[in-house]
Amino acid sequence: MPPMATMSKKRKREDPEGGPRSDHIKFNLWNNNTAALGPTLILPSALGPTGVDEFSYFFGGGTSVPLDSNACIITGENNKMRYISSNSGTSNQDRDCQYLLCIRDKDTNQMHMCTSSIFPVHHYVKAFEPHGTELSQSTEETRRNARARLGEAFGTKKGQAAIRAAERSRVDISAMVGVSDILQATISTNTRTLPPSDQTKGLGETRPHIPRFNPNATSPSDVYPLDGMVSDAEFSCISLGLVSLDKLPFRRSAWLNNRVKKKTSEQPIKSEKTSAKLLFYISSMLAFRRVAFKPMEQEDLRGRLVSVPEPIVDSLITRFTEGLRGSTIVHLTPPKEMELIAHLLALCLRVDHYVCDPKVLAADLGMSLSSIQTVFKSLGCMIAVPTVAECLELELPTQKRGDKLAILRVPLKLPILSKTRRL
């Protein structure tokens, strides 16, 4: 039999429905409203998604929204990289052109067509990603604690002191809840000896280590107002009967004893009464400086100052001591001691009509002459020889007229504060 005859007698293959197979392709439009994600077009980066077995997709909206307008995220990963892509919630209808993807089904000879969003792929290195949300939120706290432990174990003494200082300065906000009433009561108790606010207005700027001053004063007596150094409550509790050598809280001061002995007037005028009370107040400050040099309980400190009226002791503790938080232990620290000495010397200037001998006061305070002169200069005094007019006005003794004294003159000229050195 010829070969052509053999070929013509072969059976033709039939389609699954029983009829002969047709060479025509049927086109079918993909339903974009289905919840399944159809064919998708992605744009890989230079480091394409190599070695990725499969991709996962996540929808940002409901399943009733068409896929071409629904925000969708596609992710995939390998051992070292993570690939993430998103259509940013934009639809193909908002673009100038649309991409139409076709998939042919060989069994049914159908061509499925659907529109697709563009998914640009971004890659991320896994080694650079934070290990969990909780760790990323507390990274700074963990790093600070680790640095503190290293500093305490291997740091220098200066570094360890800085770490401890930073730890002490940290404020626990949660510990302040519910104690506002207690704080207000404590503030009211500690500030009851301070002058009222209407007396502190218009008196110029203040510096923390010297008394409140008036830079526009036209007389030395107006430079440091008395109510800025001694409150009315303190001043009123001092009687003239206390101003005697046997009743002074501190008796080891040559400057103080000489001026108490000169108080011979039986009926002193107002200025003499003020000076006499200031002598007792200065003696109280000297006694306070002697006993408060080391930390102690407030009650123990009051017990050592029984000869000083209670309002004065409370004021001195409030203004010139520092204490630990939540503790009743107080301490006259070196900065507070210099502040106390500055207030004491300002009162001495008022008693001596604003001309003081720094040598006598340096001996009484147990300090060097240069240190006392530095404090006087911080108050605006000049260390100079008094003029002839000043000697005659103040009736200075002849042996004092050639010495360098601390003189407070107006207009007031305070030294310029250095940024690296504290007066």
XYZ file of C-alpha atoms in Angstrom:
423
model
C 0.000 0.000 0.000
C 1.365 3.434 -0.885
C 2.432 5.658 2.013
C -0.101 8.346 1.147
C -2.948 5.909 1.483
C -1.729 4.895 4.963
C -1.698 8.448 6.219
C -5.174 9.147 4.898
C -6.664 6.252 6.880
C -5.354 7.464 10.378
C -7.981 8.537 13.007
C -8.107 12.179 13.899
C -7.710 13.110 17.589
C -10.864 14.250 19.291
C -11.319 17.012 21.886
C -12.404 16.171 25.487
C -16.045 16.843 24.643
C -16.055 14.040 22.069
C -15.878 16.121 18.916
C -12.929 16.637 16.640
C -10.292 19.142 17.910
C -10.433 22.594 16.388
C -7.342 24.684 15.647
C -9.136 27.892 16.716
C -8.101 29.489 20.083
C -10.775 30.772 22.421
C -10.087 33.995 24.342
C -11.326 34.451 27.878
C -11.177 37.691 29.953
C -9.919 37.176 33.538
C -12.384 38.331 36.218
C -10.464 40.970 38.205
C -13.078 41.008 40.967
C -12.037 37.617 42.290
C -10.139 37.361 45.554
C -7.272 35.432 43.941
C -4.311 37.271 42.514
C -3.934 36.730 38.790
C -0.833 37.060 36.638
C 1.375 39.898 37.870
C 4.134 41.906 36.236
C 7.133 42.844 38.422
C 10.148 44.997 37.641
C 13.246 43.519 39.318
C 16.145 45.647 40.571
C 19.761 45.196 39.528
C 20.031 42.412 42.102
C 17.104 40.451 40.726
C 15.111 38.066 42.910
C 17.374 35.083 42.315
C 16.981 31.943 44.353
C 13.412 32.788 45.436
C 11.200 29.689 45.470
C 7.857 31.463 45.748
C 6.301 34.861 46.406
C 3.546 35.735 48.860
C 0.992 38.484 48.425
C -0.969 40.553 50.923
C -3.915 42.862 50.320
C -4.320 46.190 52.065
C -8.081 46.543 51.366
C -11.150 44.353 51.226
C -11.579 41.513 48.759
C -14.548 43.250 47.113
C -12.230 45.862 45.598
C -10.886 44.933 42.126
C -7.340 43.666 42.171
C -6.124 46.244 39.692
C -7.112 49.066 42.119
C -6.468 47.310 45.425
C -3.220 47.964 47.333
C -1.186 44.793 47.255
C 2.244 43.812 48.583
C 4.307 40.965 47.153
C 7.213 39.532 49.146
C 9.836 36.904 48.585
C 13.181 36.004 50.126
C 16.256 33.845 49.881
C 19.025 33.141 52.367
C 20.556 36.642 52.253
C 18.052 39.023 50.699
C 14.436 40.022 51.170
C 12.441 41.308 48.189
C 9.376 43.490 48.672
C 7.156 45.065 46.032
C 3.973 47.116 46.165
C 1.671 48.747 43.653
C 1.158 51.629 46.141
C -2.614 51.354 45.810
C -2.680 52.785 42.293
C -4.711 51.239 39.485
C -3.804 50.625 35.902
C -6.639 52.909 34.831
C -4.679 55.871 36.208
C -1.698 55.102 33.976
C -1.075 56.212 30.393
C -0.807 52.604 29.234
C -1.865 49.222 30.595
C -0.170 45.868 30.469
C -2.231 42.923 29.234
C -0.942 39.492 30.198
C -2.112 36.327 28.380
C -1.850 32.728 29.553
C -2.696 29.841 27.214
C -4.278 26.674 28.554
C -3.093 23.782 26.380
C -5.787 21.384 27.552
C -8.730 23.621 26.664
C -6.922 25.634 24.001
C -8.051 28.863 25.701
C -6.175 32.124 26.125
C -6.830 33.883 29.452
C -6.241 37.648 29.380
C -5.993 40.060 32.322
C -4.614 43.472 33.124
C -1.757 43.710 35.611
C -0.322 46.325 37.934
C 3.373 47.143 37.919
C 5.264 45.940 40.993
C 8.811 47.407 41.253
C 10.908 45.087 43.420
C 13.129 46.509 46.195
C 15.720 44.396 47.938
C 16.851 44.518 51.596
C 19.780 42.793 53.269
C 18.612 40.593 56.111
C 21.744 41.178 58.172
C 20.917 44.905 58.446
C 17.359 44.432 59.673
C 16.526 44.920 63.413
C 15.792 41.715 65.309
C 12.227 42.313 66.424
C 10.167 45.399 67.229
C 10.713 45.348 70.981
C 14.470 45.294 70.586
C 14.420 48.114 68.042
C 12.388 50.321 70.385
C 14.772 49.790 73.294
C 17.996 49.843 71.292
C 19.111 53.166 72.752
C 18.368 52.066 76.318
C 20.196 48.766 75.793
C 23.195 50.531 74.271
C 23.341 53.037 77.136
C 23.201 50.306 79.778
C 25.879 48.291 78.003
C 28.111 51.356 77.739
C 27.603 52.079 81.441
C 28.575 48.518 82.407
C 31.701 48.688 80.265
C 32.630 52.047 81.759
C 32.207 50.796 85.314
C 34.314 47.711 84.591
C 37.124 49.140 82.436
C 36.727 52.942 82.468
C 38.899 55.525 84.162
C 37.994 57.108 87.475
C 36.846 60.246 85.702
C 34.655 58.239 83.345
C 33.156 56.227 86.196
C 32.381 59.434 88.079
C 30.643 60.814 84.980
C 28.546 57.647 84.673
C 27.466 57.838 88.317
C 26.649 61.547 87.958
C 24.505 60.869 84.884
C 22.718 58.074 86.746
C 21.956 60.369 89.685
C 20.593 63.084 87.406
C 18.064 60.777 85.775
C 14.489 61.539 86.837
C 11.960 58.747 87.296
C 8.736 60.364 86.110
C 6.595 57.493 87.374
C 7.786 58.160 90.926
C 6.328 61.681 90.786
C 2.750 60.467 90.313
C 0.525 61.309 93.242
C 3.063 63.388 95.184
C 2.224 66.845 93.817
C 0.430 67.809 97.039
C 3.404 66.771 99.131
C 5.766 68.763 96.897
C 3.632 71.880 97.149
C 3.473 71.586 100.936
C 7.260 71.135 101.129
C 7.886 74.137 98.881
C 5.572 76.291 100.958
C 7.359 75.224 104.162
C 10.850 75.864 102.797
C 10.029 79.248 101.249
C 8.073 80.824 104.093
C 11.141 82.855 105.165
C 11.760 84.294 101.693
C 10.742 87.887 100.954
C 7.464 88.420 99.096
C 7.521 88.710 95.322
C 6.494 92.396 95.283
C 9.735 93.254 97.084
C 11.892 91.483 94.496
C 10.616 93.337 91.427
C 12.711 95.984 89.714
C 15.913 95.194 91.552
C 17.932 94.121 88.558
C 19.476 90.852 87.594
C 20.680 88.243 90.066
C 23.676 85.992 90.291
C 23.355 82.711 92.180
C 26.431 83.101 94.400
C 25.900 86.686 95.618
C 22.886 88.429 97.198
C 20.216 90.106 95.107
C 21.516 93.505 93.993
C 20.368 96.711 92.334
C 22.638 97.631 89.395
C 21.105 101.132 89.173
C 21.821 102.072 92.784
C 23.077 105.615 93.397
C 24.301 104.898 96.931
C 26.281 101.959 98.344
C 23.477 101.334 100.851
C 21.067 100.645 97.973
C 23.289 98.133 96.148
C 22.378 95.142 98.331
C 18.913 95.621 99.887
C 18.707 94.318 103.419
C 15.470 92.406 102.780
C 17.296 90.419 100.090
C 19.742 89.047 102.682
C 17.665 88.933 105.883
C 13.908 88.432 105.796
C 11.499 90.300 108.038
C 10.693 87.088 109.933
C 14.360 86.579 110.778
C 15.019 90.204 111.616
C 12.033 90.480 113.943
C 13.100 87.499 116.076
C 16.394 89.190 117.068
C 16.196 91.316 120.195
C 18.829 93.796 121.278
C 19.321 91.827 124.470
C 20.880 89.005 122.456
C 23.654 91.272 121.148
C 26.242 90.664 123.844
C 29.501 88.723 123.998
C 28.100 86.063 126.313
C 25.005 85.397 124.147
C 26.496 85.341 120.673
C 26.278 81.926 118.918
C 29.872 82.360 117.682
C 32.504 84.166 119.789
C 35.781 83.363 118.000
C 35.739 86.323 115.624
C 37.947 89.339 116.296
C 35.987 91.450 113.818
C 32.678 90.546 115.502
C 33.891 90.963 119.091
C 35.387 94.420 118.425
C 32.109 95.736 117.034
C 29.993 94.242 119.812
C 32.222 95.942 122.394
C 31.744 99.307 120.674
C 27.941 99.030 121.110
C 27.805 101.240 124.210
C 24.780 103.440 123.524
C 21.914 102.747 125.937
C 19.335 104.310 123.614
C 20.583 103.525 120.108
C 19.044 105.108 117.060
C 17.417 103.059 114.306
C 20.607 102.583 112.254
C 22.480 101.434 115.382
C 19.716 98.947 116.181
C 19.934 97.536 112.648
C 23.711 97.170 112.864
C 23.456 95.479 116.272
C 20.928 92.938 114.987
C 23.106 92.316 111.940
C 26.020 91.488 114.256
C 23.941 88.756 115.887
C 22.855 87.482 112.467
C 26.471 87.372 111.264
C 27.403 85.451 114.405
C 24.603 82.960 113.631
C 25.960 82.488 110.096
C 29.452 81.811 111.439
C 28.086 79.268 113.931
C 26.068 77.606 111.174
C 29.167 77.353 108.954
C 31.105 75.724 111.776
C 28.600 72.909 112.478
C 27.103 72.250 109.022
C 30.326 71.356 107.221
C 29.477 67.624 107.289
C 26.198 65.847 106.368
C 23.759 65.438 109.238
C 20.058 65.254 109.986
C 18.184 68.545 110.141
C 17.074 67.870 113.706
C 20.680 67.233 114.770
C 21.730 70.485 113.108
C 19.019 72.403 114.958
C 20.120 70.754 118.194
C 23.626 72.174 117.755
C 22.275 75.683 117.149
C 20.029 76.056 120.192
C 21.233 79.629 120.772
C 20.009 80.678 117.306
C 16.285 81.473 116.839
C 14.383 78.872 114.846
C 13.387 81.134 111.902
C 17.060 81.953 111.297
C 18.078 78.282 111.403
C 15.300 77.315 108.989
C 16.322 80.067 106.579
C 20.000 79.109 106.689
C 19.179 75.429 106.073
C 16.911 76.293 103.161
C 19.292 78.698 101.436
C 22.755 77.321 102.145
C 22.477 73.519 102.289
C 21.859 70.725 99.828
C 20.214 67.402 100.604
C 19.574 64.061 98.995
C 16.180 63.486 97.427
C 13.791 61.838 99.857
C 16.153 62.334 102.789
C 16.330 64.782 105.690
C 20.145 64.833 105.678
C 21.581 68.222 104.689
C 25.114 69.312 103.882
C 26.892 72.643 103.464
C 28.565 71.885 100.128
C 31.532 73.985 98.887
C 29.409 75.999 96.397
C 26.845 76.715 99.097
C 29.616 77.658 101.519
C 30.938 80.270 99.077
C 27.397 81.606 98.702
C 27.112 81.820 102.502
C 30.424 83.697 102.729
C 29.320 86.131 100.000
C 26.128 86.956 101.942
C 28.129 87.260 105.181
C 30.625 89.702 103.638
C 27.790 91.772 102.167
C 26.372 92.159 105.684
C 29.844 93.053 106.984
C 30.062 95.802 104.363
C 26.761 97.251 105.585
C 27.944 97.238 109.218
C 31.330 98.824 108.325
C 29.782 101.484 106.070
C 30.964 99.641 102.958
C 34.694 99.669 103.737
C 36.077 96.411 105.192
C 39.515 95.140 106.093
C 39.872 91.766 104.291
C 42.825 90.710 106.464
C 40.775 90.555 109.674
C 37.879 88.715 108.018
C 40.268 86.250 106.324
C 41.708 85.358 109.738
C 38.246 84.934 111.289
C 37.017 82.702 108.444
C 40.232 80.664 108.225
C 40.716 81.512 104.538
C 43.544 82.985 102.536
C 43.620 86.721 101.877
C 43.401 86.193 98.101
C 40.244 84.062 98.491
C 38.504 86.713 100.604
C 39.539 89.423 98.144
C 38.097 87.371 95.296
C 34.731 87.172 97.079
C 34.774 90.905 97.732
C 35.504 91.544 94.052
C 32.566 89.326 93.078
C 30.394 91.647 95.184
C 31.600 94.627 93.136
C 34.147 95.915 95.647
C 37.501 97.441 94.768
C 40.617 96.368 96.652
C 42.371 99.700 96.926
C 43.710 102.316 99.331
C 40.873 104.612 100.441
C 40.979 108.205 99.351
C 41.465 111.082 101.775
C 37.782 111.983 101.543
C 36.762 108.414 102.337
C 39.147 108.297 105.302
C 37.715 111.514 106.728
C 34.115 110.480 106.082
C 34.513 107.042 107.660
C 36.871 108.264 110.399
C 39.374 105.545 109.685
C 42.262 105.215 112.128
C 45.620 106.508 110.982
C 47.198 103.033 110.791
C 44.462 101.874 108.395
C 44.672 104.719 105.907
C 47.565 103.205 103.963
C 46.218 99.646 103.787
C 44.308 98.142 100.889
C 40.698 97.749 101.902
C 37.583 96.348 100.245
C 35.525 99.388 99.191
C 32.045 99.261 97.630
C 31.506 102.210 95.302
C 28.788 103.287 92.921
C 28.019 102.887 90.105
C 28.253 99.161 90.712
C 30.742 97.307 88.503
C 30.540 93.537 88.811
C 33.276 91.360 87.303
C 32.525 89.624 84.024
C 31.669 85.986 84.669
C 34.014 83.551 82.997
C 32.562 80.523 81.216
C 35.301 78.256 82.566
C 35.759 79.653 86.053
C 33.229 80.279 88.760
C 33.751 83.153 91.121
